Amino acid sequence: MAQCKLTPHEFIQNAFSPMVSVMCSPSVDQTCQKNNLSFIEMIQPFCKINTEAHFRDPSGNTVTIRNLRITMLDVNSRPPQPTLARKFLNESVSLASSDRTSALQIGNSAVDIPASVPWFEAWRETFLQVQFPSDHEFTKHYLSCILFILICYCHRVGVQTLTIAGILVVSSVESSPADVLIQMNQQLQQLQNVTPAKLPKWFSPNVLRYYVLLHDAQEGGVEKAECAFENIKNTYGAANCYFLQMNSRPPGQVDDQTHLPDPWSQFLIRHLDGQEGSDHDSSPRTPAEVGGLTGMPMPSRLATEGSCDSDISPKETELAQEAGEGTPSGAITVTRHPLSPSADSEVPGSFGPTSERTGHMTDTSGLPSGHINSNVWAGQGTCIGGSQAAHGACLTAADLDRLRTLVQDFCIKALLPHVERQVQQLSDAVSNKKGVSRSLLSATKRWFGSNKPGMPNVNTPTNAVIYASDAPELQLRRLGDLCFMFGHYALAFQAYHSAKRDFSADQAWLYYAGALEMAALSAFMQGEPTRKAQEYMEESIVTYLNSCKMPQFATRATLLSTECLKGRGLYGEAAQQFIRMTSEDSDLRSALLLEQAAYCFLKAARPCMARKYAFHAVLAGHRFSKAGQRRHALRCYRQAYQVYENKSWSLAEDHIHFTIGRQAANLKLMAESVKAFARLLSPLSRQTAAQQAAFLREYVSIQQQQVSEEPLADSSVPELPLPIVEQNSVRVLVGPLPCSTSVTPVVGSNPPTVPASGVTFEDDDPDTAKWPKLEEMLITAAQKQLPMIFKPTIQMFSNYTDNSRNPVSIVGEPVSVQVKLVNPLQVSLPLHDLQLLWSMRPTALISADGSAAAPVTPSSQGTVEAQVLPSLLLPADSCQPVVLSLTPRSSGELHILGITYSLSVPATDASGPGASVCGRQLFHVHSRPRPQKGRKEPLPDKRLQVQVVPTAPCLQVNFVGQSSDMLCGEVQQVVMEFRNIGSAPLSTLHVASSAPELFVFEGEQVGSAVNGIVHIPLTKLAGKQLGVGQVHKTTFWVRAPDVPMEATLDLLFYYENVVNSAVPRYRLVRHQWILNASAGLQLTASALPSCNSHQAVTHSSTRLLNLPLQAKNLNQVQDTIMTEVSLVQILLASTEWQLSQQAVLPKGVQLQAQEKMYFLLQASRLEDKALVAGKENISHLWLTENSELQPVLIKSPYLDFFDRYVHRKGCGDAASEPSVEQGCGEGTNEPGLVDLCLLVQWQASVVIGQGARRSAVGQTCILVRHAGVPASWPPAIPQTGSLQALSPSWPLSSFGVETTPALPASGNTGERFPALEALQKLVIFTISHPPRVMHDFKSSRLCVVPVQLLLQNCSQQQLLVKINTLSNSNMQPANKSQLYSPHSSAAFRWVGLAKAWLELPGHASATVALAAALGSPGTFDMGAHLEVWCCEPGAPAANAVSQSWRVESALIVSSMS
């Protein structure tokens, strides 16, 4: 996880590897160029010794060196100037990348972290390379060799500051190698003796010189070369000389080595032009990056040396100052680098970059055109002219071994012995001068000066102390550096620890900070890191920053210190040091260090700080963006988003998405940029409206660029994030859309025409089953049988329907799709040119197995006609349904894919044109799972795969005269108009209704409809078919419900194709009639047996019924509709009773709101000869004066509605009661049943709105089932307005099962009485006796009066009647009047017959003779002490029920005396 290739020990060891300069004669490079390499480049892969080496320290102990690596550089190489150094630093980061990642589990989410960080390693190594040497330490830091290095990764990270050895390489082709060596020695001596010291800087005056004689084997003359080499060995010593033979491969011999790796590729020099220009993602973009080296201020100290041409422009002077070259001012100015207190300019005429003798000229940027540091750019091949050149073509394996042996012999035989001598000399020098102060001033500072950097009241300049080159303090530092480079870390720590005390005493804070830094590194390298060593490094960094004001060295110390801390697992402390070095002066450095701090937070063990990681990754990405490193900025934001994703931090996510979108767009990654900006338009966005509008404009602009730069392969439009399509709301409707005309009838105008409501997108009740039930009834009636598998017809497919079948459409009929578009933003979305996206497979291309060829795209003309919606404005934060349609013009398989549209945004400037982009939204519908038995997976959803068939009929139904406002019980006439608008004739027209009792069709007979199904004959049409374009009309009547309500009356029309094999075979038309029934007429009636004693005795077979009737206008005074009701006619329907003309009937009565009218009717039982079993008798009475002028209301359809009412009431009660049609004949065992129906015909004048009137005709029925039980219908409107009280007495299927309350089937209030009350009125009785009797009580103490008891059976069945006269009950009669209450007496006894049982047939009467004995004159209540019981014959006596009929008859007895 974000690991560096080098361990901390390897990194520190490479950073301070010994540096060896190389001086080559011109002919050496010419020989090496046969291999497309310079000598420095050729030797680079072999600069590391794989064997152990040893040397002795001053104590005589052997020091083992492992993996010794030296750095060989040309003596003429120079660090790049600040301008070019900044370029190297930027490109070292931009050219390094790694796509390999590792997953890290953080909580419930996984985060992808780079497996390695090559960009940081490249920048770190480059940063250490480009530094100029400083006199306070003996290390030299190069950034890169600019002109001759072609790679960005070098094997060596840091270099030793001063050259400790020199290798002189000469070629054997030289005419006199010895003379050339003498000349080169002179040049080397000149470079060492320059005063003041220039570049290069040397470790000591006594430099090791190693002589190499190079021989080109292709040139021959090996004997001559060996002879010359012998002379050189004799002159300079065998240990300091080496004979190198190369180019051993004969000319023309070529071996195929393309499959082998190139060992020089990672060390080659990258040639640059030295200009500031770079690619769009690597060059600096901020003033801080242009300000100085690595973004830090780099002040220059100038020294004058002679004069030069003064014709230099001010601009050139400014550029020279920025590059660190100095200021031309009439004299030659020599640049002194801030890290090098002494002058570092070259002496004219010296062997160096400006020397004409070597041919290396310096360009305007101060950079040599021949050699630069080869270790700055590793990993890149030498590209010349854009082609990759082959390296080492003339070298054999033996030549490579010789190069490897050269380095090994040089280190073991020459370099290490030289180092051993230097360590001994320095140790002796330090020991001899230890404890001796240089001067009195130095001793005074040691005793009285401040010993901490940055102390107050210290006037000494920070870097004012300058030591001589042979000062004891520098000798001690030189000893520490030499021991550190060669692995003697214990002695190095002692030297640094002693030196830092001296530097602290002298207040030489720069030297002091350097000693602290190296002491801490020495402690870490020897494997004994302590808390004190960590404090040393911390104090070193703080001193560099605060006291010395040299952030370059603080950065270097931070890079080294953090590696030590990470090696010890102290990631939190390492992150703190990284963060401390971030500042505004260098965006690139701050970005790299912030990124490393983020990785440290992620690696922390207690705990893993994921949010800190993400936060610092965002900060790193921001600084990368400011530094122009767009690729790395994009990578950091990607990594941070993995932590912030789905954490409800919407504002943080918006910032990340916006930055990713911008960076990806700048990098031409348009697809990723579009995705990032699309996420900004999330429904969960919490941005302001203005910010959302800005995001939308940005998205549209980026989408336009992507479409123009990266067009889709299939020339389709991209998917847009807005508006959002509610996938579950996609509905498909096949067939023509119904007309949504709202008709308001106007008085005096023609009857309005209302089209059938049909199926609309609003008809999506998932729980309704009324339409499939009606369809099943229609199919059974029309086809005489029900299919084996009945699947109801679906016209509108939604998420609640069974979508396993393909919708079927007809050619020429539209296929409509409703989709809900959601705008989650706070700004409106203008859409244009909305239409459906489709594909069509014609029938000719579909094979027998169902497969098809390539679908026809929308570009095909004439296949499908798509409706285009020109414009649509979606308001802010809204959801709006949109209906679009397709009209197929040929048969086949139509696939509806989605919608296409154009999304536009207004310009920021109101006068400018806005931007728009064409896009699409695809449908992804998934119906609700409907698993079958044994099948777990859901059925496929085929609602968007429409099957188009060629021809089929299409019925259009219109209703003329339909009204939505009626009175309860009102009857209206409506004309139906049928028109065939399809492409084929139709036949077999049927209609079904959920409330058939409310409809009567023309020519229909009562009972002819099966389950409410009515066949509409087409006999008047040719062939009994309704042809294409033909019209057929018929009439029907509708009666409003009896209860005030808003009812939905359903009509379903069924018609068939004349071709039985056609698909579809039949089609349906729906119509829903919203009927608002207002309060009308209420009837209350009861049937009371008439007790005319004389008729009962003489005409026992002609019983009379008294029928009191109350009529009430339920219209309220405050109602908006006022009615005035006039009663026209009263009808009685019964199998045994008929109305008598003896009735109290007021004529011409009009009932206003809430007015009542009472009628007293009488019904007589029909004679036996008039009784017809099962046939009703209808009798009527007129309530108007001119009955001849009234409409015939006893004919159709009024009588039909009456018969439907009676028929429905009888069928509804068949399970519990006899029907009206059954009458009161045999087989009826219910006692007290009279079962008669009263019908009142009425007319009303209805006042509508502003005084407009209309006439209404209607009828109200009431069923009286039991004698003596009052009935009322419809029920009065309760004050509470409960729905149950407003519901009808029988269930109307138009309301659905869930809204219809369960009420008694009989439909009257009598059903709510207990059954005992009816049983107590089975037998009525009365008594007959003389009203006055004269008796002589003196002659006879008792007066016996004969009494006749008359019994009448009111039931249809035979009863066993018991008469009991022994009752001692003194209870007064319930209905006794006040007239007899104070006078009548019950003080008498019945004599003679005390108890009697007799059988009384149904509706029969009988007379029983009784006698009453009275003992005194007075008035007596003869109904007292008389009880009548009845029960079924054969039933136990305990089952007898006492009859509640009371007799009120007074007898006056007078005394004769």
PDB file of C-alpha atoms in Angstrom, residues 706-892:
ATOM      1  CA  GLN A 706     -17.733  15.074 -25.397  1.00  0.00           C
ATOM      2  CA  VAL A 707     -20.283  14.729 -28.175  1.00  0.00           C
ATOM      3  CA  SER A 708     -18.109  16.792 -30.509  1.00  0.00           C
ATOM      4  CA  GLU A 709     -14.824  15.083 -29.573  1.00  0.00           C
ATOM      5  CA  GLU A 710     -15.935  11.528 -28.813  1.00  0.00           C
ATOM      6  CA  PRO A 711     -19.047  10.716 -30.847  1.00  0.00           C
ATOM      7  CA  LEU A 712     -20.751   7.452 -29.960  1.00  0.00           C
ATOM      8  CA  ALA A 713     -20.117   4.518 -32.246  1.00  0.00           C
ATOM      9  CA  ASP A 714     -23.804   3.966 -33.080  1.00  0.00           C
ATOM     10  CA  SER A 715     -24.431   7.679 -33.669  1.00  0.00           C
ATOM     11  CA  SER A 716     -26.853   7.713 -30.758  1.00  0.00           C
ATOM     12  CA  VAL A 717     -27.222  10.426 -28.195  1.00  0.00           C
ATOM     13  CA  PRO A 718     -25.758  10.105 -24.673  1.00  0.00           C
ATOM     14  CA  GLU A 719     -27.737   9.353 -21.561  1.00  0.00           C
ATOM     15  CA  LEU A 720     -28.370  12.452 -19.465  1.00  0.00           C
ATOM     16  CA  PRO A 721     -28.814  12.510 -15.687  1.00  0.00           C
ATOM     17  CA  LEU A 722     -31.742  14.921 -15.816  1.00  0.00           C
ATOM     18  CA  PRO A 723     -34.623  14.711 -15.678  1.00  0.00           C
ATOM     19  CA  ILE A 724     -34.952  11.518 -13.673  1.00  0.00           C
ATOM     20  CA  VAL A 725     -37.347   8.909 -15.019  1.00  0.00           C
ATOM     21  CA  GLU A 726     -39.408   7.080 -12.429  1.00  0.00           C
ATOM     22  CA  GLN A 727     -38.958   3.613 -13.861  1.00  0.00           C
ATOM     23  CA  ASN A 728     -41.814   2.117 -11.859  1.00  0.00           C
ATOM     24  CA  SER A 729     -44.208   4.724 -13.231  1.00  0.00           C
ATOM     25  CA  VAL A 730     -43.793   3.786 -16.896  1.00  0.00           C
ATOM     26  CA  ARG A 731     -47.219   2.876 -18.264  1.00  0.00           C
ATOM     27  CA  VAL A 732     -48.140   1.676 -21.745  1.00  0.00           C
ATOM     28  CA  LEU A 733     -51.626   2.153 -23.199  1.00  0.00           C
ATOM     29  CA  VAL A 734     -52.537   0.462 -26.470  1.00  0.00           C
ATOM     30  CA  GLY A 735     -55.357   1.830 -28.567  1.00  0.00           C
ATOM     31  CA  PRO A 736     -56.759   5.317 -29.072  1.00  0.00           C
ATOM     32  CA  LEU A 737     -56.798   7.595 -26.089  1.00  0.00           C
ATOM     33  CA  PRO A 738     -60.345   8.442 -24.905  1.00  0.00           C
ATOM     34  CA  CYS A 739     -61.560  11.982 -25.346  1.00  0.00           C
ATOM     35  CA  SER A 740     -61.284  13.868 -22.084  1.00  0.00           C
ATOM     36  CA  THR A 741     -64.186  16.236 -22.864  1.00  0.00           C
ATOM     37  CA  SER A 742     -65.920  17.631 -19.842  1.00  0.00           C
ATOM     38  CA  VAL A 743     -69.574  18.236 -20.751  1.00  0.00           C
ATOM     39  CA  THR A 744     -71.776  20.572 -18.736  1.00  0.00           C
ATOM     40  CA  PRO A 745     -75.423  20.355 -19.819  1.00  0.00           C
ATOM     41  CA  VAL A 746     -77.151  23.644 -20.560  1.00  0.00           C
ATOM     42  CA  VAL A 747     -80.885  24.115 -20.258  1.00  0.00           C
ATOM     43  CA  GLY A 748     -82.494  24.627 -23.620  1.00  0.00           C
ATOM     44  CA  SER A 749     -79.509  23.369 -25.589  1.00  0.00           C
ATOM     45  CA  ASN A 750     -79.167  20.163 -27.487  1.00  0.00           C
ATOM     46  CA  PRO A 751     -78.453  17.067 -25.417  1.00  0.00           C
ATOM     47  CA  PRO A 752     -74.732  16.852 -24.732  1.00  0.00           C
ATOM     48  CA  THR A 753     -72.630  14.092 -26.296  1.00  0.00           C
ATOM     49  CA  VAL A 754     -70.228  12.302 -23.993  1.00  0.00           C
ATOM     50  CA  PRO A 755     -67.699   9.805 -25.387  1.00  0.00           C
ATOM     51  CA  ALA A 756     -66.969   6.583 -23.558  1.00  0.00           C
ATOM     52  CA  SER A 757     -64.406   7.148 -20.861  1.00  0.00           C
ATOM     53  CA  GLY A 758     -62.351   4.145 -21.995  1.00  0.00           C
ATOM     54  CA  VAL A 759     -59.049   3.230 -20.343  1.00  0.00           C
ATOM     55  CA  THR A 760     -56.846   6.045 -19.187  1.00  0.00           C
ATOM     56  CA  PHE A 761     -53.511   6.244 -17.411  1.00  0.00           C
ATOM     57  CA  GLU A 762     -55.333   7.130 -14.203  1.00  0.00           C
ATOM     58  CA  ASP A 763     -57.148   3.753 -14.159  1.00  0.00           C
ATOM     59  CA  ASP A 764     -54.472   1.962 -12.184  1.00  0.00           C
ATOM     60  CA  ASP A 765     -56.202   0.533  -9.133  1.00  0.00           C
ATOM     61  CA  PRO A 766     -54.158  -2.581  -8.239  1.00  0.00           C
ATOM     62  CA  ASP A 767     -56.940  -4.055  -6.091  1.00  0.00           C
ATOM     63  CA  THR A 768     -59.932  -3.784  -8.421  1.00  0.00           C
ATOM     64  CA  ALA A 769     -61.403  -6.950  -9.914  1.00  0.00           C
ATOM     65  CA  LYS A 770     -64.627  -5.575 -11.359  1.00  0.00           C
ATOM     66  CA  TRP A 771     -63.480  -5.282 -14.972  1.00  0.00           C
ATOM     67  CA  PRO A 772     -62.055  -8.836 -15.251  1.00  0.00           C
ATOM     68  CA  LYS A 773     -65.272 -10.146 -13.677  1.00  0.00           C
ATOM     69  CA  LEU A 774     -67.431  -8.300 -16.198  1.00  0.00           C
ATOM     70  CA  GLU A 775     -65.196  -9.465 -19.041  1.00  0.00           C
ATOM     71  CA  GLU A 776     -65.494 -13.065 -17.898  1.00  0.00           C
ATOM     72  CA  MET A 777     -69.290 -12.730 -17.846  1.00  0.00           C
ATOM     73  CA  LEU A 778     -69.310 -11.214 -21.339  1.00  0.00           C
ATOM     74  CA  ILE A 779     -67.139 -13.955 -22.815  1.00  0.00           C
ATOM     75  CA  THR A 780     -69.369 -16.611 -21.283  1.00  0.00           C
ATOM     76  CA  ALA A 781     -72.487 -14.974 -22.664  1.00  0.00           C
ATOM     77  CA  ALA A 782     -71.065 -14.210 -26.124  1.00  0.00           C
ATOM     78  CA  GLN A 783     -69.065 -17.379 -26.772  1.00  0.00           C
ATOM     79  CA  LYS A 784     -71.429 -19.683 -24.811  1.00  0.00           C
ATOM     80  CA  GLN A 785     -68.476 -20.992 -22.873  1.00  0.00           C
ATOM     81  CA  LEU A 786     -65.506 -19.773 -20.890  1.00  0.00           C
ATOM     82  CA  PRO A 787     -61.990 -20.476 -22.252  1.00  0.00           C
ATOM     83  CA  MET A 788     -59.940 -23.116 -20.486  1.00  0.00           C
ATOM     84  CA  ILE A 789     -57.460 -20.485 -19.373  1.00  0.00           C
ATOM     85  CA  PHE A 790     -59.016 -17.083 -18.936  1.00  0.00           C
ATOM     86  CA  LYS A 791     -56.635 -14.146 -19.099  1.00  0.00           C
ATOM     87  CA  PRO A 792     -58.321 -10.771 -18.844  1.00  0.00           C
ATOM     88  CA  THR A 793     -57.630  -8.165 -21.468  1.00  0.00           C
ATOM     89  CA  ILE A 794     -55.081  -5.534 -20.461  1.00  0.00           C
ATOM     90  CA  GLN A 795     -55.085  -2.241 -22.300  1.00  0.00           C
ATOM     91  CA  MET A 796     -52.997  -0.235 -19.872  1.00  0.00           C
ATOM     92  CA  PHE A 797     -49.809  -1.965 -18.675  1.00  0.00           C
ATOM     93  CA  SER A 798     -48.257  -0.717 -15.464  1.00  0.00           C
ATOM     94  CA  ASN A 799     -46.245  -1.956 -12.547  1.00  0.00           C
ATOM     95  CA  TYR A 800     -49.388  -3.543 -11.068  1.00  0.00           C
ATOM     96  CA  THR A 801     -50.471  -5.590 -14.086  1.00  0.00           C
ATOM     97  CA  ASP A 802     -49.388  -8.981 -15.383  1.00  0.00           C
ATOM     98  CA  ASN A 803     -46.780  -7.977 -17.931  1.00  0.00           C
ATOM     99  CA  SER A 804     -45.702 -11.456 -18.941  1.00  0.00           C
ATOM    100  CA  ARG A 805     -47.690 -11.017 -22.179  1.00  0.00           C
ATOM    101  CA  ASN A 806     -46.834  -8.660 -24.999  1.00  0.00           C
ATOM    102  CA  PRO A 807     -49.222  -5.763 -25.537  1.00  0.00           C
ATOM    103  CA  VAL A 808     -51.118  -6.064 -28.832  1.00  0.00           C
ATOM    104  CA  SER A 809     -51.598  -2.977 -30.964  1.00  0.00           C
ATOM    105  CA  ILE A 810     -53.184  -2.401 -34.357  1.00  0.00           C
ATOM    106  CA  VAL A 811     -51.554  -0.775 -37.357  1.00  0.00           C
ATOM    107  CA  GLY A 812     -52.635   2.851 -37.416  1.00  0.00           C
ATOM    108  CA  GLU A 813     -53.620   2.951 -33.732  1.00  0.00           C
ATOM    109  CA  PRO A 814     -51.367   4.825 -31.323  1.00  0.00           C
ATOM    110  CA  VAL A 815     -49.317   3.235 -28.567  1.00  0.00           C
ATOM    111  CA  SER A 816     -49.153   5.758 -25.739  1.00  0.00           C
ATOM    112  CA  VAL A 817     -46.549   5.782 -22.983  1.00  0.00           C
ATOM    113  CA  GLN A 818     -46.829   7.772 -19.790  1.00  0.00           C
ATOM    114  CA  VAL A 819     -43.657   8.451 -17.871  1.00  0.00           C
ATOM    115  CA  LYS A 820     -43.083  10.657 -14.862  1.00  0.00           C
ATOM    116  CA  LEU A 821     -40.159  13.052 -15.190  1.00  0.00           C
ATOM    117  CA  VAL A 822     -38.680  14.269 -11.925  1.00  0.00           C
ATOM    118  CA  ASN A 823     -36.703  17.478 -11.611  1.00  0.00           C
ATOM    119  CA  PRO A 824     -34.875  17.266  -8.255  1.00  0.00           C
ATOM    120  CA  LEU A 825     -33.092  20.582  -8.659  1.00  0.00           C
ATOM    121  CA  GLN A 826     -34.172  23.984  -7.458  1.00  0.00           C
ATOM    122  CA  VAL A 827     -34.008  25.360 -10.978  1.00  0.00           C
ATOM    123  CA  SER A 828     -36.402  24.685 -13.822  1.00  0.00           C
ATOM    124  CA  LEU A 829     -35.431  22.375 -16.685  1.00  0.00           C
ATOM    125  CA  PRO A 830     -36.473  23.419 -20.199  1.00  0.00           C
ATOM    126  CA  LEU A 831     -36.842  20.360 -22.450  1.00  0.00           C
ATOM    127  CA  HIS A 832     -37.431  20.404 -26.185  1.00  0.00           C
ATOM    128  CA  ASP A 833     -38.356  17.901 -28.869  1.00  0.00           C
ATOM    129  CA  LEU A 834     -39.405  15.097 -26.570  1.00  0.00           C
ATOM    130  CA  GLN A 835     -40.203  11.837 -28.311  1.00  0.00           C
ATOM    131  CA  LEU A 836     -40.017   8.121 -27.701  1.00  0.00           C
ATOM    132  CA  LEU A 837     -36.946   6.120 -28.642  1.00  0.00           C
ATOM    133  CA  TRP A 838     -37.920   2.889 -30.391  1.00  0.00           C
ATOM    134  CA  SER A 839     -36.813   0.043 -32.591  1.00  0.00           C
ATOM    135  CA  MET A 840     -38.974  -1.952 -34.982  1.00  0.00           C
ATOM    136  CA  ARG A 841     -38.720  -5.508 -36.254  1.00  0.00           C
ATOM    137  CA  PRO A 842     -41.049  -5.946 -39.220  1.00  0.00           C
ATOM    138  CA  THR A 843     -42.974  -9.190 -39.509  1.00  0.00           C
ATOM    139  CA  ALA A 844     -41.050 -10.141 -42.656  1.00  0.00           C
ATOM    140  CA  LEU A 845     -37.783 -10.180 -40.680  1.00  0.00           C
ATOM    141  CA  ILE A 846     -39.076 -12.326 -37.818  1.00  0.00           C
ATOM    142  CA  SER A 847     -38.418 -16.021 -38.365  1.00  0.00           C
ATOM    143  CA  ALA A 848     -40.580 -18.906 -37.256  1.00  0.00           C
ATOM    144  CA  ASP A 849     -38.563 -19.502 -34.101  1.00  0.00           C
ATOM    145  CA  GLY A 850     -39.151 -15.966 -32.929  1.00  0.00           C
ATOM    146  CA  SER A 851     -35.672 -14.653 -33.660  1.00  0.00           C
ATOM    147  CA  ALA A 852     -35.317 -11.505 -35.682  1.00  0.00           C
ATOM    148  CA  ALA A 853     -32.808  -9.695 -37.787  1.00  0.00           C
ATOM    149  CA  ALA A 854     -31.322  -6.362 -36.832  1.00  0.00           C
ATOM    150  CA  PRO A 855     -34.042  -3.998 -35.626  1.00  0.00           C
ATOM    151  CA  VAL A 856     -35.090  -1.025 -37.670  1.00  0.00           C
ATOM    152  CA  THR A 857     -33.831   2.175 -36.152  1.00  0.00           C
ATOM    153  CA  PRO A 858     -35.869   5.386 -35.863  1.00  0.00           C
ATOM    154  CA  SER A 859     -34.142   6.671 -38.961  1.00  0.00           C
ATOM    155  CA  SER A 860     -36.281   4.353 -41.094  1.00  0.00           C
ATOM    156  CA  GLN A 861     -39.027   6.422 -42.624  1.00  0.00           C
ATOM    157  CA  GLY A 862     -42.627   5.265 -42.753  1.00  0.00           C
ATOM    158  CA  THR A 863     -42.298   2.440 -40.225  1.00  0.00           C
ATOM    159  CA  VAL A 864     -43.414   4.240 -37.069  1.00  0.00           C
ATOM    160  CA  GLU A 865     -44.717   7.746 -36.624  1.00  0.00           C
ATOM    161  CA  ALA A 866     -43.505   9.283 -33.377  1.00  0.00           C
ATOM    162  CA  GLN A 867     -45.231  12.122 -31.618  1.00  0.00           C
ATOM    163  CA  VAL A 868     -42.926  15.049 -30.865  1.00  0.00           C
ATOM    164  CA  LEU A 869     -43.568  17.293 -27.897  1.00  0.00           C
ATOM    165  CA  PRO A 870     -42.045  20.646 -28.919  1.00  0.00           C
ATOM    166  CA  SER A 871     -41.291  21.968 -25.455  1.00  0.00           C
ATOM    167  CA  LEU A 872     -41.786  21.139 -21.815  1.00  0.00           C
ATOM    168  CA  LEU A 873     -40.755  23.141 -18.780  1.00  0.00           C
ATOM    169  CA  LEU A 874     -40.201  21.123 -15.637  1.00  0.00           C
ATOM    170  CA  PRO A 875     -40.552  23.446 -12.634  1.00  0.00           C
ATOM    171  CA  ALA A 876     -38.097  23.292  -9.792  1.00  0.00           C
ATOM    172  CA  ASP A 877     -38.449  20.298  -7.479  1.00  0.00           C
ATOM    173  CA  SER A 878     -41.378  18.796  -9.329  1.00  0.00           C
ATOM    174  CA  CYS A 879     -42.640  15.534 -10.786  1.00  0.00           C
ATOM    175  CA  GLN A 880     -44.631  15.836 -13.983  1.00  0.00           C
ATOM    176  CA  PRO A 881     -46.214  13.032 -16.033  1.00  0.00           C
ATOM    177  CA  VAL A 882     -45.639  13.170 -19.765  1.00  0.00           C
ATOM    178  CA  VAL A 883     -47.591  11.208 -22.369  1.00  0.00           C
ATOM    179  CA  LEU A 884     -45.916  10.397 -25.689  1.00  0.00           C
ATOM    180  CA  SER A 885     -47.184   8.112 -28.416  1.00  0.00           C
ATOM    181  CA  LEU A 886     -46.019   6.026 -31.355  1.00  0.00           C
ATOM    182  CA  THR A 887     -48.222   5.080 -34.306  1.00  0.00           C
ATOM    183  CA  PRO A 888     -46.965   1.992 -36.153  1.00  0.00           C
ATOM    184  CA  ARG A 889     -47.556   1.953 -39.885  1.00  0.00           C
ATOM    185  CA  SER A 890     -46.653  -1.693 -40.442  1.00  0.00           C
ATOM    186  CA  SER A 891     -46.959  -4.930 -38.513  1.00  0.00           C
ATOM    187  CA  GLY A 892     -44.105  -6.396 -36.542  1.00  0.00           C
TER     188      GLY A 892
END
